[in-house]
CSV table of C-alpha atoms in Angstrom, one decimal:
chain,number,residue,atom,x,y,z
A,1,MET,CA,-9.7,12.5,-24.9
A,2,ILE,CA,-12.7,14.5,-26.2
A,3,ASP,CA,-15.9,12.5,-26.1
A,4,THR,CA,-17.4,13.0,-29.6
A,5,LYS,CA,-20.3,10.6,-29.4
A,6,ILE,CA,-23.9,11.7,-30.1
A,7,PRO,CA,-25.4,13.0,-26.9
A,8,ASP,CA,-28.6,11.4,-25.6
A,9,PHE,CA,-31.1,14.2,-25.8
A,10,ASN,CA,-33.2,15.1,-22.7
A,11,ILE,CA,-35.4,17.9,-23.9
A,12,PRO,CA,-37.1,18.7,-20.6
A,13,LEU,CA,-33.6,19.0,-19.0
A,14,LEU,CA,-32.2,21.2,-21.7
A,15,LEU,CA,-35.2,23.5,-21.5
A,16,LYS,CA,-34.5,24.0,-17.9
A,17,TYR,CA,-31.4,26.0,-19.0
A,18,ASP,CA,-33.3,28.1,-21.6
A,19,ARG,CA,-32.4,31.7,-20.8
A,20,PRO,CA,-30.8,34.7,-22.6
A,21,GLY,CA,-27.0,34.6,-22.6
A,22,PRO,CA,-23.9,35.5,-24.6
A,23,ARG,CA,-22.4,33.4,-27.4
A,24,TYR,CA,-18.9,34.1,-26.1
A,25,THR,CA,-17.2,35.0,-29.4
A,26,SER,CA,-15.3,37.3,-26.9
A,27,TYR,CA,-14.9,37.8,-23.2
A,28,PRO,CA,-15.8,40.4,-22.0
A,29,THR,CA,-18.7,40.4,-24.5
A,30,VAL,CA,-19.6,43.3,-26.7
A,31,PRO,CA,-22.2,44.8,-24.4
A,32,ASN,CA,-19.4,45.5,-22.0
A,33,PHE,CA,-17.4,47.6,-24.5
A,34,THR,CA,-17.4,51.3,-23.7
A,35,LYS,CA,-17.0,54.6,-25.5
A,36,ASN,CA,-14.1,55.5,-23.2
A,37,PHE,CA,-12.0,53.3,-25.4
A,38,THR,CA,-11.0,55.6,-28.3
A,39,TYR,CA,-9.1,55.2,-31.6
A,40,GLU,CA,-6.0,56.4,-29.6
A,41,ASP,CA,-6.4,53.3,-27.4
A,42,TYR,CA,-6.7,51.2,-30.5
A,43,LYS,CA,-3.5,52.7,-31.9
A,44,ASN,CA,-1.7,52.1,-28.7
A,45,ALA,CA,-2.9,48.4,-28.7
A,46,LEU,CA,-1.6,48.0,-32.2
A,47,ILE,CA,1.8,49.4,-31.3
A,48,LYS,CA,2.0,47.3,-28.1
A,49,SER,CA,1.1,44.2,-30.1
A,50,ASN,CA,4.4,44.4,-32.0
A,51,ASP,CA,6.3,43.5,-28.8
A,52,GLU,CA,4.4,40.2,-28.7
A,53,ASN,CA,5.2,39.6,-32.4
A,54,ARG,CA,2.2,37.4,-33.1
A,55,ASN,CA,1.1,36.5,-36.6
A,56,LEU,CA,-2.0,38.3,-37.9
A,57,SER,CA,-5.5,37.3,-38.8
A,58,LEU,CA,-7.4,39.9,-40.9
A,59,TYR,CA,-11.1,40.4,-41.2
A,60,PHE,CA,-12.8,42.7,-43.7
A,61,HIS,CA,-16.5,43.5,-43.3
A,62,ILE,CA,-18.3,44.1,-46.6
A,63,PRO,CA,-21.7,45.4,-45.3
A,64,PHE,CA,-23.7,45.5,-48.6
A,65,CYS,CA,-26.6,43.3,-49.5
A,66,SER,CA,-28.9,43.8,-52.5
A,67,ALA,CA,-32.0,42.7,-50.5
A,68,GLY,CA,-32.8,42.0,-46.8
A,69,CYS,CA,-33.2,38.6,-45.3
A,70,TRP,CA,-35.7,39.0,-42.5
A,71,PHE,CA,-34.0,36.6,-40.1
A,72,CYS,CA,-30.6,38.4,-40.4
A,73,GLY,CA,-28.9,39.9,-37.4
A,74,CYS,CA,-25.7,41.0,-39.2
A,75,ASN,CA,-24.6,44.6,-39.8
A,76,VAL,CA,-25.9,45.1,-43.3
A,77,TYR,CA,-26.6,48.0,-45.6
A,78,HIS,CA,-29.3,47.2,-48.2
A,79,THR,CA,-28.7,48.7,-51.7
A,80,LYS,CA,-28.4,47.7,-55.3
A,81,ASN,CA,-26.0,50.6,-56.0
A,82,LYS,CA,-22.6,49.0,-56.4
A,83,GLU,CA,-20.9,52.4,-56.7
A,84,LEU,CA,-21.4,52.8,-52.9
A,85,ALA,CA,-19.0,49.9,-52.6
A,86,GLU,CA,-16.4,51.8,-54.7
A,87,ASP,CA,-16.4,54.6,-52.1
A,88,TYR,CA,-16.3,52.1,-49.3
A,89,ILE,CA,-13.2,50.4,-50.7
A,90,LYS,CA,-11.5,53.8,-50.8
A,91,PHE,CA,-12.1,54.2,-47.0
A,92,LEU,CA,-11.0,50.6,-46.4
A,93,GLU,CA,-7.7,51.4,-48.2
A,94,ARG,CA,-7.2,54.4,-45.9
A,95,GLU,CA,-7.9,52.4,-42.8
A,96,ILE,CA,-5.5,49.6,-44.0
A,97,LYS,CA,-2.7,52.0,-44.6
A,98,ASN,CA,-3.1,53.8,-41.3
A,99,VAL,CA,-3.1,50.5,-39.4
A,100,LYS,CA,-0.1,49.2,-41.4
A,101,LYS,CA,2.0,52.2,-40.3
A,102,LEU,CA,1.7,50.9,-36.8
A,103,ILE,CA,2.3,47.2,-37.5
A,104,SER,CA,5.7,45.6,-37.7
A,105,SER,CA,6.5,44.5,-41.2
A,106,ASN,CA,7.8,41.1,-40.0
A,107,ARG,CA,4.4,39.9,-38.9
A,108,PRO,CA,2.8,37.7,-41.6
A,109,VAL,CA,-0.9,37.1,-42.1
A,110,GLU,CA,-1.8,33.4,-41.6
A,111,GLN,CA,-5.6,33.9,-41.9
A,112,MET,CA,-7.9,36.3,-43.7
A,113,HIS,CA,-11.7,36.4,-44.0
A,114,TRP,CA,-14.1,38.6,-45.9
A,115,GLY,CA,-17.6,38.6,-44.3
A,116,GLY,CA,-20.7,40.7,-44.4
A,117,GLY,CA,-23.2,41.5,-45.6
A,118,THR,CA,-22.3,39.9,-48.8
A,119,PRO,CA,-18.7,40.2,-50.2
A,120,SER,CA,-20.0,38.7,-53.5
A,121,PHE,CA,-22.1,41.9,-53.8
A,122,LEU,CA,-18.9,43.5,-55.1
A,123,LYS,CA,-18.2,43.7,-58.8
A,124,ASN,CA,-15.3,41.5,-60.0
A,125,GLU,CA,-13.1,44.5,-60.5
A,126,GLN,CA,-13.9,45.7,-57.0
A,127,ILE,CA,-12.9,42.3,-55.5
A,128,GLU,CA,-9.6,42.4,-57.5
A,129,LYS,CA,-9.0,46.0,-56.4
A,130,LEU,CA,-9.5,45.3,-52.7
A,131,TYR,CA,-7.4,42.1,-52.8
A,132,LYS,CA,-4.6,44.0,-54.5
A,133,ILE,CA,-4.7,46.7,-51.8
A,134,ILE,CA,-4.5,44.1,-49.0
A,135,SER,CA,-1.7,42.2,-50.7
A,136,GLU,CA,0.4,45.4,-51.2
A,137,ASN,CA,0.2,46.1,-47.5
A,138,PHE,CA,0.5,42.7,-45.8
A,139,THR,CA,2.6,39.6,-46.4
A,140,PHE,CA,0.8,36.2,-46.3
A,141,THR,CA,2.3,32.9,-45.1
A,142,LYS,CA,2.4,30.2,-47.9
A,143,ASP,CA,-0.3,28.2,-46.2
A,144,ALA,CA,-2.5,31.1,-45.2
A,145,GLU,CA,-6.2,30.3,-44.8
A,146,ILE,CA,-8.1,32.8,-46.9
A,147,GLY,CA,-11.9,32.7,-46.8
A,148,ILE,CA,-14.8,34.6,-48.2
A,149,GLU,CA,-18.6,34.5,-47.8
A,150,ILE,CA,-20.8,34.5,-50.8
A,151,ASP,CA,-24.5,34.7,-51.6
A,152,PRO,CA,-25.3,31.8,-54.0
A,153,ARG,CA,-28.3,33.7,-55.4
A,154,SER,CA,-26.0,36.4,-57.0
A,155,ALA,CA,-22.5,34.8,-57.3
A,156,SER,CA,-21.5,33.9,-60.8
A,157,LYS,CA,-19.1,31.2,-62.0
A,158,GLU,CA,-16.7,33.8,-63.3
A,159,GLN,CA,-16.7,35.4,-59.8
A,160,ILE,CA,-16.1,32.1,-58.1
A,161,PHE,CA,-13.1,31.4,-60.3
A,162,LEU,CA,-11.7,34.9,-59.9
A,163,MET,CA,-11.8,34.5,-56.1
A,164,ARG,CA,-9.9,31.3,-56.3
A,165,LYS,CA,-7.4,32.7,-58.7
A,166,LEU,CA,-6.7,35.7,-56.4
A,167,GLY,CA,-5.9,33.4,-53.5
A,168,PHE,CA,-9.1,32.6,-51.6
A,169,ASN,CA,-9.1,28.9,-50.6
A,170,ARG,CA,-12.1,28.7,-48.4
A,171,ILE,CA,-15.7,29.7,-49.4
A,172,SER,CA,-18.8,30.0,-47.2
A,173,MET,CA,-22.4,30.4,-48.1
A,174,GLY,CA,-25.7,30.6,-46.3
A,175,ILE,CA,-28.5,28.1,-47.0
A,176,GLN,CA,-30.6,28.4,-43.8
A,177,ASP,CA,-33.4,26.0,-45.1
A,178,PHE,CA,-34.4,24.6,-48.5
A,179,ASP,CA,-38.1,24.5,-47.6
A,180,GLU,CA,-39.9,26.9,-49.9
A,181,ARG,CA,-42.4,28.0,-47.2
A,182,VAL,CA,-39.6,28.8,-44.8
A,183,GLN,CA,-37.7,30.7,-47.5
A,184,ARG,CA,-40.8,32.8,-48.3
A,185,ALA,CA,-41.2,33.5,-44.6
A,186,ILE,CA,-37.7,34.8,-44.2
A,187,HIS,CA,-37.6,36.7,-47.6
A,188,ARG,CA,-34.8,34.5,-49.0
A,189,ILE,CA,-35.7,32.3,-52.0
A,190,GLN,CA,-32.8,30.0,-52.8
A,191,PRO,CA,-33.6,26.8,-54.7
A,192,PHE,CA,-31.6,23.7,-54.0
A,193,GLU,CA,-30.5,23.3,-57.7
A,194,LEU,CA,-29.1,26.8,-57.7
A,195,THR,CA,-27.1,26.2,-54.5
A,196,LYS,CA,-25.9,22.8,-55.9
A,197,GLU,CA,-24.6,24.5,-59.1
A,198,VAL,CA,-22.7,27.2,-57.2
A,199,ILE,CA,-21.1,24.5,-55.0
A,200,SER,CA,-20.1,22.6,-58.1
A,201,TRP,CA,-18.3,25.7,-59.4
A,202,ALA,CA,-16.4,26.0,-56.1
A,203,LYS,CA,-15.4,22.4,-56.3
A,204,GLU,CA,-14.4,22.8,-60.0
A,205,ALA,CA,-12.3,25.9,-59.0
A,206,ASN,CA,-10.6,23.7,-56.5
A,207,PHE,CA,-11.5,25.5,-53.2
A,208,GLU,CA,-9.9,23.6,-50.4
A,209,SER,CA,-12.9,24.0,-48.1
A,210,ILE,CA,-16.6,24.6,-48.7
A,211,ASN,CA,-18.6,25.7,-45.7
A,212,ILE,CA,-22.4,26.2,-45.4
A,213,ASP,CA,-24.6,27.8,-42.8
A,214,LEU,CA,-28.0,26.5,-41.6
A,215,VAL,CA,-30.4,28.1,-39.1
A,216,TYR,CA,-32.9,26.3,-36.9
A,217,GLY,CA,-35.8,28.1,-35.2
A,218,LEU,CA,-37.1,29.8,-38.3
A,219,PRO,CA,-40.8,30.3,-39.2
A,220,PHE,CA,-42.7,27.1,-40.1
A,221,GLN,CA,-39.8,24.8,-39.4
A,222,SER,CA,-40.4,21.4,-37.9
A,223,ALA,CA,-38.2,18.3,-37.2
A,224,ILE,CA,-40.0,16.4,-39.9
A,225,ASN,CA,-39.9,18.9,-42.7
A,226,PHE,CA,-36.3,19.9,-41.9
A,227,GLN,CA,-35.1,16.4,-42.7
A,228,ASN,CA,-35.4,17.1,-46.4
A,229,THR,CA,-32.9,20.0,-46.0
A,230,LEU,CA,-30.6,17.8,-44.0
A,231,ASP,CA,-30.6,15.1,-46.7
A,232,LYS,CA,-29.9,17.7,-49.4
A,233,VAL,CA,-27.0,19.1,-47.4
A,234,ILE,CA,-25.5,15.7,-47.1
A,235,GLU,CA,-25.8,15.4,-50.9
A,236,LEU,CA,-23.9,18.7,-51.3
A,237,ASN,CA,-21.1,17.3,-49.1
A,238,PRO,CA,-19.6,20.4,-47.6
A,239,ASN,CA,-16.4,20.3,-45.5
A,240,ARG,CA,-17.9,22.2,-42.6
A,241,ILE,CA,-21.4,23.0,-41.5
A,242,ALA,CA,-22.5,25.8,-39.1
A,243,PHE,CA,-25.9,25.2,-37.6
A,244,PHE,CA,-27.0,28.3,-35.8
A,245,ASN,CA,-29.9,28.8,-33.4
A,246,PHE,CA,-32.1,31.7,-34.7
A,247,ALA,CA,-31.7,34.7,-32.5
A,248,TYR,CA,-35.1,36.3,-32.6
A,249,LEU,CA,-34.6,39.8,-31.2
A,250,PRO,CA,-37.2,42.0,-32.9
A,251,GLU,CA,-36.9,44.6,-30.2
A,252,LYS,CA,-33.3,45.1,-31.2
A,253,ILE,CA,-33.2,44.1,-34.9
A,254,LYS,CA,-35.9,46.0,-36.9
A,255,ILE,CA,-35.9,43.7,-40.0
A,256,GLN,CA,-36.9,40.7,-37.8
A,257,ARG,CA,-40.2,42.5,-37.1
A,258,ALA,CA,-41.4,41.2,-40.4
A,259,ILE,CA,-41.4,37.7,-38.8
A,260,LYS,CA,-44.5,36.9,-36.7
A,261,GLU,CA,-43.6,35.2,-33.4
A,262,GLU,CA,-46.5,32.8,-33.7
A,263,THR,CA,-44.9,31.3,-36.9
A,264,LEU,CA,-41.8,30.2,-35.0
A,265,PRO,CA,-41.4,26.6,-33.8
A,266,SER,CA,-41.8,25.9,-30.1
A,267,LYS,CA,-38.7,25.5,-27.9
A,268,GLU,CA,-39.4,21.8,-27.8
A,269,GLU,CA,-39.6,21.6,-31.6
A,270,LYS,CA,-36.4,23.6,-32.0
A,271,LEU,CA,-34.6,21.0,-29.9
A,272,LYS,CA,-36.1,18.2,-31.9
A,273,ILE,CA,-34.7,19.9,-35.1
A,274,PHE,CA,-31.3,20.2,-33.5
A,275,GLU,CA,-31.4,16.5,-32.3
A,276,ARG,CA,-32.3,15.4,-35.8
A,277,ALA,CA,-29.5,17.5,-37.4
A,278,ILE,CA,-26.9,16.1,-35.0
A,279,LYS,CA,-27.9,12.5,-35.7
A,280,THR,CA,-28.0,13.1,-39.4
A,281,PHE,CA,-24.7,14.8,-39.7
A,282,MET,CA,-22.8,12.5,-37.3
A,283,GLY,CA,-24.5,9.5,-39.1
A,284,ALA,CA,-23.0,10.8,-42.3
A,285,GLY,CA,-19.5,11.0,-40.9
A,286,TYR,CA,-19.3,14.5,-39.6
A,287,VAL,CA,-17.9,15.3,-36.1
A,288,PHE,CA,-19.8,17.6,-33.7
A,289,ILE,CA,-17.1,20.2,-33.1
A,290,GLY,CA,-18.7,22.8,-30.8
A,291,MET,CA,-22.1,24.0,-29.8
A,292,ASP,CA,-23.1,24.7,-33.5
A,293,HIS,CA,-20.3,23.4,-35.8
A,294,PHE,CA,-19.7,20.2,-37.6
A,295,ALA,CA,-16.7,19.1,-39.7
A,296,LYS,CA,-15.3,16.1,-41.5
A,297,PRO,CA,-12.8,14.0,-39.6
A,298,GLU,CA,-9.9,15.1,-41.8
A,299,ASP,CA,-10.7,18.8,-41.3
A,300,GLU,CA,-8.4,21.0,-39.3
A,301,LEU,CA,-11.2,21.9,-36.9
A,302,TYR,CA,-11.5,18.3,-35.8
A,303,LYS,CA,-7.7,17.9,-35.4
A,304,ALA,CA,-7.7,21.1,-33.3
A,305,LEU,CA,-10.5,19.7,-31.1
A,306,LEU,CA,-8.5,16.5,-30.5
A,307,ASN,CA,-5.3,18.2,-29.6
A,308,ARG,CA,-6.9,21.1,-27.6
A,309,THR,CA,-5.8,23.9,-29.9
A,310,LEU,CA,-9.3,24.8,-31.1
A,311,TYR,CA,-10.1,28.5,-30.7
A,312,ARG,CA,-13.1,30.8,-30.8
A,313,ASN,CA,-13.4,34.4,-31.7
A,314,PHE,CA,-15.7,36.7,-33.7
A,315,GLN,CA,-15.2,34.4,-36.7
A,316,GLY,CA,-16.6,31.5,-34.8
A,317,TYR,CA,-14.6,28.3,-34.2
A,318,ASN,CA,-11.1,28.3,-35.9
A,319,THR,CA,-7.6,27.1,-35.6
A,320,HIS,CA,-5.6,30.4,-35.3
A,321,SER,CA,-5.4,31.0,-31.6
A,322,GLY,CA,-1.9,32.5,-31.9
A,323,CYS,CA,-2.9,35.5,-33.9
A,324,ASP,CA,-3.9,39.1,-33.3
A,325,LEU,CA,-7.2,39.7,-35.1
A,326,ILE,CA,-7.2,43.1,-37.0
A,327,ALA,CA,-10.6,43.9,-38.4
A,328,PHE,CA,-11.4,46.5,-41.1
A,329,GLY,CA,-14.7,48.1,-42.1
A,330,ALA,CA,-18.0,49.2,-40.5
A,331,SER,CA,-18.9,47.4,-37.3
A,332,SER,CA,-15.8,45.1,-37.4
A,333,ILE,CA,-14.1,44.1,-34.1
A,334,SER,CA,-10.4,43.7,-33.6
A,335,GLN,CA,-8.8,41.6,-30.9
A,336,VAL,CA,-5.3,43.1,-30.5
A,337,SER,CA,-2.9,42.6,-27.6
A,338,ASN,CA,-5.1,42.8,-24.4
A,339,SER,CA,-8.0,44.8,-26.0
A,340,TYR,CA,-11.0,44.7,-28.2
A,341,ALA,CA,-11.9,47.6,-30.5
A,342,GLN,CA,-15.0,47.9,-32.5
A,343,ASN,CA,-15.5,50.3,-35.5
A,344,GLU,CA,-18.5,52.5,-36.1
A,345,LYS,CA,-21.4,50.4,-37.1
A,346,GLU,CA,-23.1,52.5,-39.8
A,347,VAL,CA,-21.4,52.7,-43.2
A,348,PHE,CA,-21.5,56.5,-43.6
A,349,SER,CA,-20.5,57.1,-39.9
A,350,TYR,CA,-17.6,54.7,-40.4
A,351,GLN,CA,-16.5,56.6,-43.5
A,352,GLU,CA,-16.8,59.9,-41.7
A,353,LYS,CA,-14.6,58.8,-38.9
A,354,ILE,CA,-12.0,57.5,-41.3
A,355,GLU,CA,-12.1,60.8,-43.1
A,356,ASN,CA,-11.6,62.8,-39.9
A,357,SER,CA,-9.1,60.7,-37.9
A,358,GLY,CA,-7.9,57.8,-40.1
A,359,PHE,CA,-9.5,55.3,-37.7
A,360,ALA,CA,-13.2,54.5,-37.0
A,361,THR,CA,-13.0,53.1,-33.4
A,362,SER,CA,-16.3,53.7,-31.6
A,363,LEU,CA,-16.2,51.2,-28.7
A,364,GLY,CA,-13.7,48.9,-27.0
A,365,ILE,CA,-12.2,47.7,-23.8
A,366,TRP,CA,-8.8,47.0,-22.2
A,367,LEU,CA,-8.8,43.7,-20.5
A,368,THR,CA,-7.8,43.3,-16.8
A,369,GLU,CA,-5.7,40.4,-15.6
A,370,GLU,CA,-8.8,38.8,-14.3
A,371,ASP,CA,-10.5,39.3,-17.7
A,372,ILE,CA,-7.6,37.5,-19.4
A,373,LEU,CA,-7.8,34.6,-16.9
A,374,ARG,CA,-11.5,34.2,-17.4
A,375,ARG,CA,-11.4,34.6,-21.1
A,376,ASP,CA,-8.9,31.8,-21.2
A,377,LEU,CA,-11.1,29.6,-19.1
A,378,ILE,CA,-14.3,30.4,-21.0
A,379,THR,CA,-12.5,29.8,-24.3
A,380,ARG,CA,-11.3,26.4,-23.2
A,381,PHE,CA,-14.8,25.5,-22.0
A,382,MET,CA,-16.2,26.5,-25.4
A,383,CYS,CA,-13.5,24.8,-27.4
A,384,HIS,CA,-12.1,21.9,-25.4
A,385,PHE,CA,-14.9,21.1,-23.0
A,386,LEU,CA,-12.2,20.3,-20.5
A,387,ILE,CA,-10.5,22.4,-17.8
A,388,VAL,CA,-7.2,21.1,-16.4
A,389,LYS,CA,-6.8,23.0,-13.1
A,390,LYS,CA,-3.1,22.6,-12.9
A,391,GLU,CA,-2.6,24.4,-16.3
A,392,PHE,CA,-4.4,27.5,-14.9
A,393,GLU,CA,-2.5,27.3,-11.6
A,394,GLU,CA,0.8,27.3,-13.3
A,395,LYS,CA,0.0,29.9,-15.9
A,396,TYR,CA,-1.8,32.4,-13.7
A,397,ASN,CA,-0.2,31.6,-10.3
A,398,ILE,CA,-3.6,30.8,-8.6
A,399,ASN,CA,-5.1,28.1,-6.5
A,400,PHE,CA,-7.9,27.1,-8.9
A,401,ASP,CA,-10.4,25.8,-6.4
A,402,GLU,CA,-10.0,28.8,-4.1
A,403,HIS,CA,-10.0,31.4,-7.0
A,404,PHE,CA,-13.2,29.9,-8.4
A,405,LYS,CA,-14.8,28.7,-5.2
A,406,GLU,CA,-18.2,30.3,-5.8
A,407,GLU,CA,-18.3,29.3,-9.4
A,408,ILE,CA,-17.5,25.6,-8.6
A,409,LEU,CA,-20.4,25.6,-6.2
A,410,ASN,CA,-22.6,27.0,-8.9
A,411,LEU,CA,-21.6,24.3,-11.2
A,412,LYS,CA,-22.9,21.6,-8.8
A,413,SER,CA,-26.4,21.9,-10.3
A,414,PHE,CA,-24.9,21.1,-13.8
A,415,GLU,CA,-23.1,18.1,-12.3
A,416,GLU,CA,-26.3,16.9,-10.6
A,417,ASP,CA,-28.0,17.0,-14.0
A,418,GLY,CA,-25.2,15.0,-15.6
A,419,LEU,CA,-23.9,17.9,-17.8
A,420,VAL,CA,-20.5,18.3,-16.2
A,421,GLU,CA,-18.2,16.2,-14.0
A,422,ILE,CA,-16.1,18.0,-11.4
A,423,ARG,CA,-13.1,16.1,-10.5
A,424,LYS,CA,-10.1,16.8,-8.2
A,425,ASP,CA,-7.9,17.9,-11.1
A,426,GLU,CA,-10.3,18.6,-13.9
A,427,ILE,CA,-13.7,19.8,-14.9
A,428,GLU,CA,-15.2,18.0,-17.9
A,429,VAL,CA,-18.2,18.9,-19.9
A,430,LYS,CA,-20.2,15.8,-20.8
A,431,PRO,CA,-21.7,15.3,-24.3
A,432,LEU,CA,-25.2,16.6,-23.4
A,433,GLY,CA,-23.6,19.5,-21.5
A,434,ARG,CA,-22.0,20.7,-24.8
A,435,LEU,CA,-25.5,21.8,-25.8
A,436,VAL,CA,-25.7,24.2,-22.9
A,437,ILE,CA,-22.1,25.2,-22.9
A,438,ARG,CA,-23.1,28.9,-23.0
A,439,ASN,CA,-24.9,28.4,-19.7
A,440,ILE,CA,-21.8,26.7,-18.2
A,441,CYS,CA,-19.6,29.6,-19.3
A,442,MET,CA,-22.1,32.1,-17.8
A,443,VAL,CA,-21.2,30.8,-14.4
A,444,PHE,CA,-17.7,32.3,-14.8
A,445,ASP,CA,-18.8,35.6,-16.4
A,446,GLN,CA,-18.3,38.4,-13.9
A,447,TYR,CA,-20.0,40.9,-16.1
A,448,LEU,CA,-23.4,39.2,-16.0
A,449,LYS,CA,-24.0,40.6,-12.6
A,450,ASP,CA,-24.9,43.8,-14.3
A,451,THR,CA,-27.2,42.8,-17.2
A,452,GLN,CA,-29.5,45.9,-17.2
A,453,GLY,CA,-30.2,47.0,-20.7
A,454,LYS,CA,-28.3,44.1,-22.3
A,455,ILE,CA,-30.1,41.9,-24.8
A,456,PHE,CA,-28.9,38.4,-25.5
A,457,SER,CA,-30.3,35.6,-27.7
A,458,ARG,CA,-31.6,32.6,-25.8
A,459,THR,CA,-29.3,29.7,-25.2
A,460,ILE,CA,-31.8,27.0,-26.3
């Protein structure tokens, strides 16, 4: 049984584990993808995946934003010219049709998500056009989860109702922080009343799930002033809340250089913000799902947490572990068969590659048997916080304690700190250990031995 109680915070202990590390939306992680993996490899992976006959999860990256938020680490193209999106959709259509030629027609889509950038940047007729193209090429299950991200500052009521009419049933939006000083410091002014109105439209349109994103570690945040944002979020009453640690990487992300490091809260203050958020959300009836997600008890995420079917990929925590993830658009990453394939990041480079070859693969990796084993283990740590050794021994024909002898020894320090419990048959992550789950997973990451030139966000 998963222990979902509020962890007793020990800030000095947590800071002991503050270091750069992956977020494990994949394993191996993106820095280990190589240019040796070409679009021919991706095509072979798509063909091979038909033998496994898994249902599909689709992701569409819409990279456009009309203005830049200085905290953002997403792959974004800033423009107010919506005609660029018209061209982009034409190339998405070509990519869709080329992929569809390689995919068996009897593989339905049970999940689709449009992310960005800002999908609500598109004009209404562009949204309709892209949705129609997708629907003509893929068949959806009757209960498919179909989600879209919007920017409350630009989305209209007409657009929200159009999305619902087309078939979207989940809607996500960024809030980050309602404090005006923080909003000015990140170049994103988004009043509470505006956000409340947009959420009321989504409820009126009968979206099945409304999800919001918050970020802690932003300029001028403190545990005291963030309480106002927390109270307003409880008033908005979303179904799910993602509460992300701000990854400040100005050496890698140019737009973040507009944020002065001296305006950021200290590591101790960040943890106080996180502690306050956990207590506020759980006190309001939300369940702490993973390292940065909260959901209501009736939500599918919580049910998946309890029955150990929760999954994690490039779309974060979700309930669709049995799918191949096929991603379209600039920078998008597919997880098909035993491979990952990432498209060209820049919009115009993406379009050029589609023009020349019909595919835009720029990086990727074929997984070894050891990669598959460790991916499974890391995923279960991230999602279930429990490893049952016998399950791995039967599935992979290994002696668990022998295979991971060195890693189990390295976990001893976590056990001494009360973050994990290593038993004869199981390894369990304790409530406080869930806050450093990235560090625990790093113990099993074979690729971290070669970290030269790789830049990760900090785990705390």
